[in-house]
């Protein structure tokens, strides 16, 4: 999970990718940032997975 500062920094980076970066590099950056943002949203929404104890 991201801290509040990391979260805000990530949002800023998504919205302010330099115009000098174009094409696939720009698309790759946006995709990477959006994946991190999505993981953070899921981590805050759902508790971590804990498997059930298995007994034989």
CSV table of C-alpha atoms in Angstrom, one decimal:
chain,number,residue,atom,x,y,z
A,1,UNK,CA,0.0,0.0,0.0
A,2,UNK,CA,1.2,3.5,-0.8
A,3,UNK,CA,1.6,6.3,1.7
A,4,UNK,CA,-0.5,9.5,1.2
A,5,UNK,CA,2.5,11.3,-0.2
A,6,UNK,CA,3.3,8.5,-2.6
A,7,UNK,CA,-0.3,8.3,-3.7
A,8,UNK,CA,-0.4,12.1,-4.4
A,9,UNK,CA,2.9,11.9,-6.2
A,10,UNK,CA,1.7,9.1,-8.4
A,11,UNK,CA,-1.4,11.0,-9.4
A,12,UNK,CA,0.7,14.0,-10.2
A,13,UNK,CA,3.0,11.9,-12.4
A,14,UNK,CA,0.1,10.4,-14.3
A,15,UNK,CA,-1.3,13.8,-15.1
A,16,UNK,CA,2.0,15.5,-15.8
A,17,UNK,CA,4.1,13.2,-18.1
A,18,UNK,CA,6.4,15.5,-20.1
A,19,UNK,CA,5.3,16.1,-23.7
A,20,UNK,CA,8.9,15.2,-24.8
A,21,UNK,CA,8.1,11.5,-24.0
A,22,UNK,CA,6.0,10.1,-26.8
A,23,UNK,CA,4.9,6.8,-28.3
A,24,UNK,CA,5.3,3.5,-26.6
A,25,UNK,CA,7.5,5.0,-23.8
A,26,UNK,CA,4.7,7.4,-22.8
A,27,UNK,CA,2.1,4.6,-23.0
A,28,UNK,CA,4.3,2.3,-20.9
A,29,UNK,CA,4.8,5.0,-18.2
A,30,UNK,CA,1.0,5.7,-18.0
A,31,UNK,CA,0.3,1.9,-17.8
A,32,UNK,CA,2.9,1.4,-15.0
A,33,UNK,CA,1.5,4.3,-13.0
A,34,UNK,CA,-2.1,3.2,-13.4
A,35,UNK,CA,-1.2,-0.3,-12.3
A,36,UNK,CA,0.4,1.0,-9.1
A,37,UNK,CA,-2.7,3.2,-8.5
A,38,UNK,CA,-5.0,0.2,-9.1
A,39,UNK,CA,-3.1,-2.0,-6.7
A,40,UNK,CA,-3.2,0.7,-4.1
A,41,UNK,CA,-7.0,1.1,-4.5
A,42,UNK,CA,-7.5,-2.7,-4.2
A,43,UNK,CA,-5.2,-2.9,-1.1
A,44,UNK,CA,-7.3,-0.2,0.6
A,45,UNK,CA,-10.6,-1.7,-0.4
A,46,UNK,CA,-10.0,-5.4,0.5
A,47,UNK,CA,-8.2,-7.1,3.4
A,48,UNK,CA,-5.1,-9.2,2.6
A,49,UNK,CA,-5.7,-12.8,1.7
A,50,UNK,CA,-5.2,-15.3,4.4
A,51,UNK,CA,-5.6,-19.0,3.5
A,52,UNK,CA,-7.7,-21.2,5.8
A,53,UNK,CA,-5.8,-23.5,8.1
A,54,UNK,CA,-5.7,-27.0,6.5
A,55,UNK,CA,-6.0,-29.9,8.9
A,56,UNK,CA,-5.8,-33.6,7.9
